[in-house]
Amino acid sequence: MLALLEILTRTADYFAEKKVPQPRAQAEWILAEALGCRRLDLFLRFDQPMEEPVLAKLRPLVRRRAAREPLQYVLGSAPFLDLKLKCDRRALVPRPETEELVAGVVERARPAPAKALDLGTGTGAIALSLANAWPEAAVEGLDASAEALALAGENAAANKLEGRVSFAPSDWFAAAGESYGVIVSNPPYLTRAEWESAEPEVRDWEPYGALVADDGGFADLEKIVRGAFDRLLSGGLLALETGIAHHDRLASLAGDLGYTGIECVKDLSKRPRFFYARRP
């Protein structure tokens, strides 16, 4: 019977052969899932014999990750700020950069708004995080995908935030109301070429329609900037996650429409990522 360390080493080597990024760390996460323990606990259990029931649970997880299915889909969940979110192919994997977007919104929207809108809510990550940060706010999450909305609802229930966020089907602003203090979105902003060159975890598994937009990735960003202006209260904040080449064009469009307080902000990796503007 092989010990845990041997299984871990073999799994990491197999992932390396399949070009899985960070093969050792990925093997640790999957092995911890199979054992029902924390990843750090593995280091105290290297000599533990790996019995067949654990191996039977481990093998399909390893096969899925070796096929470049995103780790979050394989594990079934991902952390996002103070939440744990269910993840599957119905919506994009919540990313650390979007955590930065939420933090930027909370920092800039003080005092907290009475109403906030999350467009293209996906897993519900942004809407649920804002509801968690702003207990008195009415937060709405809209998405054109019925499957994504079902997932968002499951995440609201799992995080005990049902009733704090309302989710509804909508093609961007079609079902939106008025008088929001904050409108935020992480919309599709990749070009077709960027999608084609993306890692298999993105290209082969995540929803294409949640990733790619027309007009060089700008089409949905433009719809949101135009549609948000009349729905924001005076001083209301618009916040977007964007593509790398969009900031100049967004700033010009927002200025023409009458927005003020325009900010183009880089993420922690120094990549142009976030756009903020206010209705005067």
Rosetta silent file (secondary structure, phi, psi, omega in degrees, C-alpha in Angstrom):
SEQUENCE: MLALLEILTRTADYFAEKKVPQPRAQAEWILAEALGCRRLDLFLRFDQPMEEPVLAKLRPLVRRRAAREPLQYVLGSAPFLDLKLKCDRRALVPRPETEELVAGVVERARPAPAKALDLGTGTGAIALSLANAWPEAAVEGLDASAEALALAGENAAANKLEGRVSFAPSDWFAAAGESYGVIVSNPPYLTRAEWESAEPEVRDWEPYGALVADDGGFADLEKIVRGAFDRLLSGGLLALETGIAHHDRLASLAGDLGYTGIECVKDLSKRPRFFYARRP
SCORE:     score description
SCORE:     0.000 S_00000001
   1 L     0.000  126.009 -176.887    0.000    0.000    0.000 S_00000001
   2 L   -77.497  147.901  178.103    1.494    3.324   -1.090 S_00000001
   3 E   -83.403  163.933 -177.954    1.912    6.189    1.333 S_00000001
   4 H   -55.752  -44.132 -177.210    0.369    9.619    0.851 S_00000001
   5 H   -61.654  -38.959  179.560    3.678   11.244   -0.167 S_00000001
   6 H   -66.094  -43.359  177.928    4.226    8.718   -2.950 S_00000001
   7 H   -63.475  -41.117  178.618    0.721    9.253   -4.312 S_00000001
   8 H   -61.906  -44.321 -179.389    1.206   13.005   -4.112 S_00000001
   9 H   -65.247  -43.487  179.721    4.511   12.814   -5.992 S_00000001
  10 H   -64.289  -39.939  179.607    3.082   10.558   -8.694 S_00000001
  11 H   -65.404  -43.931  179.031    0.065   12.823   -9.148 S_00000001
  12 H   -62.269  -41.159  178.148    2.231   15.926   -9.435 S_00000001
  13 H   -63.611  -39.605  179.309    4.465   14.199  -11.998 S_00000001
  14 H   -65.540  -42.691  177.338    1.408   13.163  -14.003 S_00000001
  15 H   -63.005  -39.640  178.116    0.071   16.710  -13.973 S_00000001
  16 H   -60.432  -41.103  177.561    3.453   18.004  -15.117 S_00000001
  17 H   -61.385  -34.781 -178.516    3.309   15.604  -18.090 S_00000001
  18 L   -88.248    5.804  177.349   -0.125   16.987  -18.951 S_00000001
  19 L    63.668   30.414  173.342    1.197   20.570  -18.664 S_00000001
  20 L   -71.799  128.081  178.992   -1.101   21.433  -15.764 S_00000001
  21 L   -61.326  146.635  178.237    0.146   24.707  -14.220 S_00000001
  22 L    46.592   60.290 -171.014    1.652   24.425  -10.725 S_00000001
  23 H   -59.817  -38.257 -179.465    1.414   20.632  -10.749 S_00000001
  24 H   -66.610  -47.404 -179.753    2.528   20.053   -7.164 S_00000001
  25 H   -62.643  -40.037  179.218    0.108   22.587   -5.677 S_00000001
  26 H   -64.135  -40.094  177.202   -2.727   21.267   -7.850 S_00000001
  27 H   -63.170  -39.032  179.400   -1.998   17.715   -6.714 S_00000001
  28 H   -63.890  -44.632  179.921   -2.088   18.857   -3.093 S_00000001
  29 H   -60.994  -43.403 -176.199   -5.478   20.508   -3.477 S_00000001
  30 H   -71.649  -37.604  177.824   -6.991   17.454   -5.136 S_00000001
  31 H   -66.621  -39.041  176.759   -5.502   15.018   -2.658 S_00000001
  32 H   -62.190  -38.507  177.317   -6.811   17.123    0.231 S_00000001
  33 H   -63.009  -44.011 -179.620  -10.265   17.006   -1.353 S_00000001
  34 H   -64.654  -33.179 -178.934  -10.118   13.215   -1.640 S_00000001
  35 H   -87.834  -12.941 -178.000   -9.044   12.915    1.986 S_00000001
  36 L    69.008   37.128 -179.106  -11.518   15.501    3.261 S_00000001
  37 L  -131.621  174.798  174.489   -8.807   17.527    4.979 S_00000001
  38 L   -76.345  153.221  179.012   -7.093   20.883    4.649 S_00000001
  39 H   -58.120  -41.387 -178.797   -4.219   21.177    2.212 S_00000001
  40 H   -63.829  -26.971 -179.116   -1.820   22.042    5.067 S_00000001
  41 H   -66.746  -21.976  179.972   -2.805   18.843    6.877 S_00000001
  42 H   -57.542  -36.217 -173.815   -1.184   16.784    4.134 S_00000001
  43 H   -70.360  -14.149  176.265    2.267   17.695    5.411 S_00000001
  44 H   -96.827   -0.180 -172.117    1.506   15.980    8.722 S_00000001
  45 L  -128.592   21.198 -174.719    0.273   12.823    7.015 S_00000001
  46 L   -57.346  -30.313 -177.656    2.936   11.979    4.430 S_00000001
  47 L   -88.931   -1.915 -177.477    3.423    8.465    5.848 S_00000001
  48 L   -66.021  129.062  175.398   -0.270    7.637    5.957 S_00000001
  49 E   -65.681  138.775 -178.506   -1.154    4.555    3.858 S_00000001
  50 L   -95.347  105.867 -176.151   -3.560    5.410    1.059 S_00000001
  51 L   -81.927  161.153 -172.136   -6.424    2.967    1.234 S_00000001
  52 H   -58.813  -40.087  178.849   -8.560    1.990   -1.737 S_00000001
  53 H   -59.053  -35.910  177.377  -11.682    4.033   -0.835 S_00000001
  54 H   -70.671  -43.060  179.400   -9.570    7.214   -0.893 S_00000001
  55 H   -62.900  -36.197  179.319   -7.858    6.221   -4.133 S_00000001
  56 H   -64.856  -34.316  175.950  -11.246    5.490   -5.702 S_00000001
  57 H   -75.547  -33.819 -176.137  -12.326    9.046   -4.891 S_00000001
  58 H   -71.398  -41.063 -170.736   -8.993   10.500   -6.018 S_00000001
  59 H   -56.967  -49.445  179.934   -8.732    8.903   -9.476 S_00000001
  60 H   -65.120  -31.578  176.789  -11.649   10.686  -11.205 S_00000001
  61 H   -65.347  -41.694  178.983  -10.558   14.024   -9.749 S_00000001
  62 H   -64.713  -42.820  179.926   -7.052   13.499  -11.122 S_00000001
  63 H   -62.100  -41.911 -179.367   -8.395   12.539  -14.538 S_00000001
  64 H   -64.489  -43.993 -179.561  -10.553   15.643  -14.694 S_00000001
  65 H   -69.453  -35.656  178.059   -7.723   17.996  -13.765 S_00000001
  66 H   -64.704  -25.935  175.772   -5.333   16.251  -16.155 S_00000001
  67 L   -80.939    5.971  177.262   -7.878   17.007  -18.901 S_00000001
  68 L    72.148   21.695  168.265   -7.336   20.687  -17.950 S_00000001
  69 L   -65.491  135.813 -177.985  -10.744   21.135  -16.356 S_00000001
  70 L   -54.220  141.751 -178.921  -10.365   24.112  -13.996 S_00000001
  71 H   -55.752  -39.120 -177.401   -9.402   23.140  -10.467 S_00000001
  72 H   -64.724  -35.079  175.518  -12.397   25.040   -9.067 S_00000001
  73 H   -68.997  -40.229  179.948  -14.777   22.960  -11.179 S_00000001
  74 H   -63.170  -45.257 -179.647  -13.021   19.768  -10.105 S_00000001
  75 H   -76.630  -24.309  178.446  -13.222   20.713   -6.429 S_00000001
  76 L    90.459   -0.892 -178.811  -16.728   22.133   -6.871 S_00000001
  77 E  -160.632  167.728  176.246  -16.055   25.418   -5.101 S_00000001
  78 E  -150.730  144.588  173.502  -13.759   28.409   -4.746 S_00000001
  79 E   -75.568  146.184  175.510  -13.121   30.984   -2.023 S_00000001
  80 E  -147.912  107.734 -173.906  -14.070   34.569   -2.837 S_00000001
  81 L    51.376 -120.955 -177.673  -13.366   37.187   -0.182 S_00000001
  82 L   -93.502    9.646 -175.268  -15.362   36.001    2.853 S_00000001
  83 E  -110.409  159.570  167.173  -17.520   33.592    0.840 S_00000001
  84 E  -117.408  119.808 -172.494  -17.251   30.030   -0.410 S_00000001
  85 E  -111.541  132.405  171.966  -18.847   29.770   -3.842 S_00000001
  86 E   -65.922  137.219 -177.846  -20.034   26.699   -5.686 S_00000001
  87 L  -129.805  133.435  170.603  -18.350   26.525   -9.102 S_00000001
  88 L  -157.780 -172.681 -171.395  -19.230   24.571  -12.218 S_00000001
  89 L   -70.015   -1.731  178.558  -19.535   25.056  -15.960 S_00000001
  90 L   -71.942  -18.621 -176.738  -22.641   27.217  -15.631 S_00000001
  91 L  -154.337  165.381  177.879  -20.514   30.312  -14.947 S_00000001
  92 L   -61.970  151.552  171.160  -16.969   31.657  -14.957 S_00000001
  93 L   -67.322  128.774  175.030  -14.586   30.730  -12.183 S_00000001
  94 L   -64.369  134.857 -173.018  -14.444   33.638   -9.685 S_00000001
  95 L  -115.235  155.017  179.180  -10.993   35.200   -9.908 S_00000001
  96 H   -58.383  -32.921 -179.907   -8.758   37.091   -7.484 S_00000001
  97 H   -63.352  -34.672  178.418   -8.817   40.147   -9.749 S_00000001
  98 H   -71.643  -27.892  169.740  -12.570   40.387   -9.292 S_00000001
  99 H   -59.976  -39.878  177.201  -12.001   40.341   -5.542 S_00000001
 100 H   -62.925  -39.455  178.405   -9.889   43.462   -6.160 S_00000001
 101 H   -60.830  -47.186  179.637  -12.805   45.011   -8.067 S_00000001
 102 H   -60.474  -44.117  178.953  -15.181   44.403   -5.149 S_00000001
 103 H   -60.629  -39.567  178.243  -12.650   45.864   -2.710 S_00000001
 104 H   -65.392  -37.218  177.900  -12.310   48.936   -4.938 S_00000001
 105 H   -65.920  -48.141 -178.283  -16.074   49.400   -5.033 S_00000001
 106 H   -61.891  -37.601  179.064  -16.467   49.121   -1.260 S_00000001
 107 H   -64.796  -38.133 -173.945  -13.621   51.592   -0.757 S_00000001
 108 H   -88.650  -22.971 -176.128  -15.149   54.167   -3.103 S_00000001
 109 L   -97.861   77.597  178.609  -18.828   53.777   -2.190 S_00000001
 110 L  -129.000  126.319   -0.193  -18.960   55.390    1.227 S_00000001
 111 L   -68.678  168.512 -178.282  -21.430   55.598    2.757 S_00000001
 112 L   -61.533  143.575 -179.535  -22.857   52.340    1.464 S_00000001
 113 L   -73.411  160.187  174.082  -25.546   52.774   -1.201 S_00000001
 114 L   -77.427  -31.768 -179.535  -29.204   51.945   -0.657 S_00000001
 115 E  -136.341  140.314  176.751  -29.306   50.036   -3.963 S_00000001
 116 E  -137.744  149.197 -177.338  -26.601   48.301   -5.993 S_00000001
 117 E  -127.500  129.946  175.086  -26.706   46.435   -9.299 S_00000001
 118 E  -112.842  115.547 -178.049  -24.397   43.654  -10.515 S_00000001
 119 E   -95.724  128.995 -176.467  -24.664   43.058  -14.265 S_00000001
 120 L    72.366   56.182 -166.318  -23.726   39.598  -15.566 S_00000001
 121 L   -68.493  -25.848  177.360  -23.672   38.148  -12.074 S_00000001
 122 L    59.901 -121.577  178.496  -22.491   34.619  -12.976 S_00000001
 123 L   -68.170  -10.201 -173.232  -21.817   32.749   -9.737 S_00000001
 124 L    88.652    8.419 -172.393  -23.151   35.746   -7.840 S_00000001
 125 H   -54.236  -50.548 -176.356  -19.671   36.525   -6.532 S_00000001
 126 H   -69.177  -50.728 -176.751  -19.885   40.322   -6.817 S_00000001
 127 H   -59.496  -44.674 -178.212  -23.524   40.708   -5.770 S_00000001
 128 H   -68.551  -36.851  178.011  -23.169   38.396   -2.771 S_00000001
 129 H   -66.922  -38.959  177.399  -19.939   40.024   -1.656 S_00000001
 130 H   -67.458  -39.890  176.731  -21.525   43.475   -1.800 S_00000001
 131 H   -62.823  -36.249  178.334  -24.545   42.241    0.151 S_00000001
 132 H   -67.600  -36.984 -179.536  -22.151   40.806    2.711 S_00000001
 133 H   -78.477  -29.768 -175.726  -20.296   44.129    2.951 S_00000001
 134 L  -121.902   82.790 -174.045  -23.453   46.264    2.969 S_00000001
 135 L   -59.726  -26.071 -176.860  -26.085   44.581    5.172 S_00000001
 136 L   -93.351   -6.518 -175.360  -28.648   47.353    4.651 S_00000001
 137 L   -81.761  148.065  169.401  -28.308   47.611    0.869 S_00000001
 138 E   -92.682  112.622 -175.759  -30.740   46.165   -1.663 S_00000001
 139 E  -109.769  133.021  177.870  -28.492   44.313   -4.123 S_00000001
 140 E  -116.233  140.126  174.962  -29.671   43.019   -7.506 S_00000001
 141 E  -123.155  121.972 -178.811  -27.856   40.514   -9.722 S_00000001
 142 E  -115.025  145.832  177.001  -28.852   40.195  -13.389 S_00000001
 143 E  -157.316  145.667  178.065  -27.710   37.666  -15.958 S_00000001
 144 L   -78.275  -15.359 -176.517  -28.896   36.492  -19.367 S_00000001
 145 L   -94.875  119.063  176.457  -28.073   32.868  -18.477 S_00000001
 146 H   -64.253  -34.689  179.595  -30.739   30.929  -16.584 S_00000001
 147 H   -65.815  -42.588  178.376  -28.078   28.371  -15.620 S_00000001
 148 H   -63.829  -40.731  179.671  -25.839   31.056  -14.117 S_00000001
 149 H   -63.649  -37.817  176.561  -28.760   32.513  -12.183 S_00000001
 150 H   -62.524  -41.607  178.107  -29.561   29.089  -10.741 S_00000001
 151 H   -64.569  -42.765  178.530  -25.946   28.773   -9.597 S_00000001
 152 H   -60.580  -40.146  177.860  -26.026   32.261   -8.079 S_00000001
 153 H   -64.150  -39.027  176.447  -29.145   31.338   -6.164 S_00000001
 154 H   -63.157  -38.517  178.739  -27.471   28.213   -4.823 S_00000001
 155 H   -69.923  -35.428  176.020  -24.545   30.318   -3.666 S_00000001
 156 H   -61.507  -44.324 -179.934  -26.850   32.799   -1.960 S_00000001
 157 H   -66.115  -43.410 -177.661  -28.462   29.966   -0.015 S_00000001
 158 H   -64.032  -30.197 -179.342  -25.142   28.306    0.856 S_00000001
 159 L  -100.434   12.591  177.151  -23.787   31.591    2.223 S_00000001
 160 L    56.653   40.879  178.481  -27.034   32.451    4.032 S_00000001
 161 L  -118.236    7.983  176.479  -27.567   35.543    1.888 S_00000001
 162 E   -64.033  142.326 -173.600  -30.845   34.564    0.248 S_00000001
 163 L    88.956  -20.026  177.200  -33.293   37.400    0.687 S_00000001
 164 L   -93.485  -19.897  178.683  -30.393   39.856    0.758 S_00000001
 165 E  -131.479  135.475  173.664  -29.830   39.668   -3.003 S_00000001
 166 E  -105.912  131.627  178.864  -32.455   39.402   -5.749 S_00000001
 167 E  -112.411  142.173 -178.778  -31.488   37.637   -8.972 S_00000001
 168 E  -151.292  150.734  175.956  -33.358   38.001  -12.248 S_00000001
 169 E   -73.606  138.374 -179.070  -32.905   37.150  -15.950 S_00000001
 170 L  -167.564  139.778  168.727  -31.929   40.128  -18.065 S_00000001
 171 L   -87.301   93.945 -172.906  -30.040   41.103  -21.206 S_00000001
 172 H    52.406 -111.789 -171.515  -27.916   43.726  -19.472 S_00000001
 173 H   -88.725    5.362 -172.170  -30.291   46.522  -18.394 S_00000001
 174 H   -55.302  -38.494 -178.307  -33.524   45.030  -19.771 S_00000001
 175 H  -106.680   11.338 -177.160  -34.848   44.104  -16.305 S_00000001
 176 L   -78.596  154.817  174.897  -32.976   46.772  -14.346 S_00000001
 177 L   -93.783 -142.740 -178.771  -34.649   49.465  -12.295 S_00000001
 178 L  -136.667  173.526  170.421  -33.459   52.978  -11.584 S_00000001
 179 L    62.997   49.875  176.334  -31.753   55.052   -8.890 S_00000001
 180 E   -91.131  140.780  172.098  -28.761   52.858   -8.082 S_00000001
 181 E   -80.942  -26.139  179.345  -25.933   54.136   -5.935 S_00000001
 182 E  -142.006  135.009  167.819  -23.563   51.585   -7.487 S_00000001
 183 E  -125.614  126.368 -175.223  -23.567   49.670  -10.766 S_00000001
 184 E  -134.659  148.148  179.223  -20.793   47.128  -11.157 S_00000001
 185 E  -156.989  144.029  165.820  -19.954   44.521  -13.770 S_00000001
 186 L  -115.888   80.922 -171.925  -17.323   42.045  -14.852 S_00000001
 187 L   -85.347  173.581  170.203  -18.623   41.666  -18.421 S_00000001
 188 L   -60.116  131.822  179.083  -17.200   39.769  -21.403 S_00000001
 189 L  -145.589    6.559  176.332  -14.163   41.718  -22.615 S_00000001
 190 E   -80.825  151.032  167.864  -11.826   39.289  -24.389 S_00000001
 191 L   -83.563  164.272  176.740  -11.270   39.388  -28.120 S_00000001
 192 H   -59.354  -39.813 -179.889  -11.683   36.227  -30.152 S_00000001
 193 H   -64.771  -39.942  178.085   -7.897   36.105  -30.595 S_00000001
 194 H   -64.795  -39.752  177.983   -7.339   36.391  -26.841 S_00000001
 195 H   -64.149  -42.605 -178.991   -9.797   33.563  -26.236 S_00000001
 196 H   -64.608  -29.832 -178.993   -8.107   31.357  -28.830 S_00000001
 197 L   -93.249    0.363 -177.965   -4.713   31.871  -27.173 S_00000001
 198 L   -71.942  162.547  175.727   -6.023   31.323  -23.630 S_00000001
 199 L   -62.287  153.484 -179.834   -5.130   28.289  -21.521 S_00000001
 200 H   -55.672  -32.419  179.110   -7.324   25.197  -22.034 S_00000001
 201 H   -56.725  -34.561  178.994   -8.899   25.755  -18.613 S_00000001
 202 H   -86.783  -54.354 -171.370  -10.462   28.930  -20.027 S_00000001
 203 H   -64.867  -39.039 -171.390  -10.897   28.116  -23.704 S_00000001
 204 L   -97.094   -9.866 -171.177  -12.275   24.587  -23.366 S_00000001
 205 L  -127.078  -37.416 -175.407  -14.321   24.791  -20.180 S_00000001
 206 L   -84.689  154.368 -175.613  -15.633   28.235  -19.278 S_00000001
 207 L   -62.731  121.983 -177.957  -18.702   29.746  -21.024 S_00000001
 208 H   -57.584  -42.529 -176.164  -17.621   31.460  -24.245 S_00000001
 209 H   -67.004  -18.110  177.346  -20.419   34.031  -24.033 S_00000001
 210 H   -90.903   -1.239 -175.290  -19.221   35.196  -20.626 S_00000001
 211 L  -114.082  -42.575 -166.529  -15.708   35.788  -21.946 S_00000001
 212 E  -109.956  136.485  176.012  -15.739   37.220  -25.483 S_00000001
 213 L  -127.750  155.115  177.588  -17.332   40.417  -26.801 S_00000001
 214 H   -70.235  175.536  175.977  -17.514   41.983  -30.250 S_00000001
 215 H    56.524   50.664  177.920  -15.675   45.131  -31.312 S_00000001
 216 H    64.138   29.583 -179.422  -12.323   44.069  -29.894 S_00000001
 217 H    83.809    4.303 -172.015  -13.905   43.064  -26.596 S_00000001
 218 L   -96.858  -15.619 -167.260  -15.460   46.529  -26.164 S_00000001
 219 H   -59.254  -46.997 -177.228  -19.092   45.980  -27.190 S_00000001
 220 H   -74.954  -34.291  173.928  -20.553   45.010  -23.816 S_00000001
 221 H   -58.069  -43.292  179.993  -18.443   47.521  -21.916 S_00000001
 222 H   -64.105  -42.685  178.480  -19.888   50.248  -24.128 S_00000001
 223 H   -58.632  -40.620 -177.475  -23.465   49.064  -23.552 S_00000001
 224 H   -70.448  -44.340  179.928  -22.936   49.195  -19.805 S_00000001
 225 H   -61.142  -42.725  179.902  -21.289   52.622  -19.762 S_00000001
 226 H   -68.662  -43.893 -174.768  -24.081   54.060  -21.900 S_00000001
 227 H   -74.752  -24.682 -174.954  -26.906   52.322  -20.045 S_00000001
 228 H   -75.995  -29.686 -169.312  -25.658   53.022  -16.534 S_00000001
 229 H   -55.871  -50.312 -176.394  -25.583   56.819  -16.706 S_00000001
 230 L   -76.661  -10.828 -179.867  -29.335   57.435  -16.481 S_00000001
 231 L   -98.460   -7.535  177.681  -29.796   54.683  -13.882 S_00000001
 232 E   -88.902  142.330  170.484  -27.238   56.045  -11.429 S_00000001
 233 E   -68.171  163.030  172.754  -28.124   58.508   -8.719 S_00000001
 234 E   -56.208  126.965 -176.876  -26.228   61.780   -8.585 S_00000001
 235 E    82.658   -0.571 -178.658  -22.731   60.866   -7.397 S_00000001
 236 E   -65.991  152.700 -172.598  -23.410   57.190   -8.117 S_00000001
 237 E  -105.594  131.671  168.251  -20.489   54.917   -8.951 S_00000001
 238 E  -106.130  130.756 -178.532  -19.954   52.792  -12.066 S_00000001
 239 E  -134.840  130.243 -175.538  -17.277   50.106  -11.674 S_00000001
 240 E  -133.796  144.080  162.873  -16.050   47.722  -14.371 S_00000001
 241 E   -93.003  137.229 -167.645  -13.483   45.007  -14.866 S_00000001
 242 L  -133.600  172.273  171.595  -11.997   45.539  -18.335 S_00000001
 243 L   -80.576  168.244 -171.740   -9.620   44.310  -20.980 S_00000001
 244 L   -67.120  -27.175 -173.053   -6.021   45.457  -21.161 S_00000001
 245 L  -108.697   16.268 -170.394   -6.519   47.862  -24.099 S_00000001
 246 L   -98.137  -13.067 -167.026   -9.869   49.416  -23.200 S_00000001
 247 H   -65.909  -43.042 -179.690   -9.108   52.208  -20.762 S_00000001
 248 H   -61.084  -44.073 -178.421   -8.426   55.075  -23.167 S_00000001
 249 H   -68.256  -39.774  177.047  -11.559   54.343  -25.141 S_00000001
 250 H   -63.308  -44.092 -179.382  -13.656   53.928  -21.987 S_00000001
 251 H   -62.270  -41.317  179.281  -12.372   57.199  -20.536 S_00000001
 252 H   -65.026  -45.845  179.722  -13.187   59.046  -23.766 S_00000001
 253 H   -62.400  -46.670 -178.257  -16.686   57.547  -23.979 S_00000001
 254 H   -63.189  -40.053  177.533  -17.429   58.222  -20.316 S_00000001
 255 H   -63.435  -41.298  178.894  -16.236   61.813  -20.605 S_00000001
 256 H   -63.708  -33.798 -178.042  -18.415   62.390  -23.662 S_00000001
 257 H   -79.689  -14.291  177.677  -21.446   61.015  -21.807 S_00000001
 258 L   107.243    5.791  175.808  -20.883   63.338  -18.852 S_00000001
 259 L   -66.334  154.025  173.940  -19.319   61.066  -16.254 S_00000001
 260 E  -127.780  177.257  177.994  -16.855   62.602  -13.807 S_00000001
 261 E    59.626   35.297 -174.397  -14.281   61.186  -11.395 S_00000001
 262 E   -72.504  128.937  178.985  -12.986   58.851  -14.079 S_00000001
 263 E  -129.353  132.460  171.144  -10.311   56.407  -12.865 S_00000001
 264 E  -113.339  114.540 -166.782   -8.375   53.788  -14.834 S_00000001
 265 E  -120.671  137.829  176.024   -6.757   51.487  -12.289 S_00000001
 266 E   -86.792  154.075  175.850   -4.219   48.672  -12.567 S_00000001
 267 L   -83.674 -174.801 -175.952   -4.545   45.406  -10.661 S_00000001
 268 L   -65.854  -20.472  176.319   -1.915   44.048   -8.288 S_00000001
 269 L   -90.388    8.229  178.190    0.027   42.599  -11.220 S_00000001
 270 L    71.049   23.389  177.313    0.166   46.115  -12.774 S_00000001
 271 L   -95.806  133.474  174.824   -2.173   45.171  -15.608 S_00000001
 272 E   -56.782  121.489 -168.404   -4.827   47.741  -16.642 S_00000001
 273 E  -140.288  -37.099 -169.607   -7.941   46.126  -15.201 S_00000001
 274 E  -120.827  145.123  179.381  -10.504   48.378  -13.474 S_00000001
 275 E  -130.970  128.665  179.036  -12.518   51.401  -14.569 S_00000001
 276 E  -126.080  142.441  175.304  -14.442   53.689  -12.233 S_00000001
 277 E  -155.617  159.813 -178.176  -16.615   56.695  -13.030 S_00000001
 278 E  -127.084  148.225  168.228  -19.385   58.695  -11.385 S_00000001
 279 L   -79.265  129.213 -177.116  -22.543   60.390  -12.489 S_00000001
 280 L   -68.432    0.000    0.000  -22.122   64.050  -11.472 S_00000001
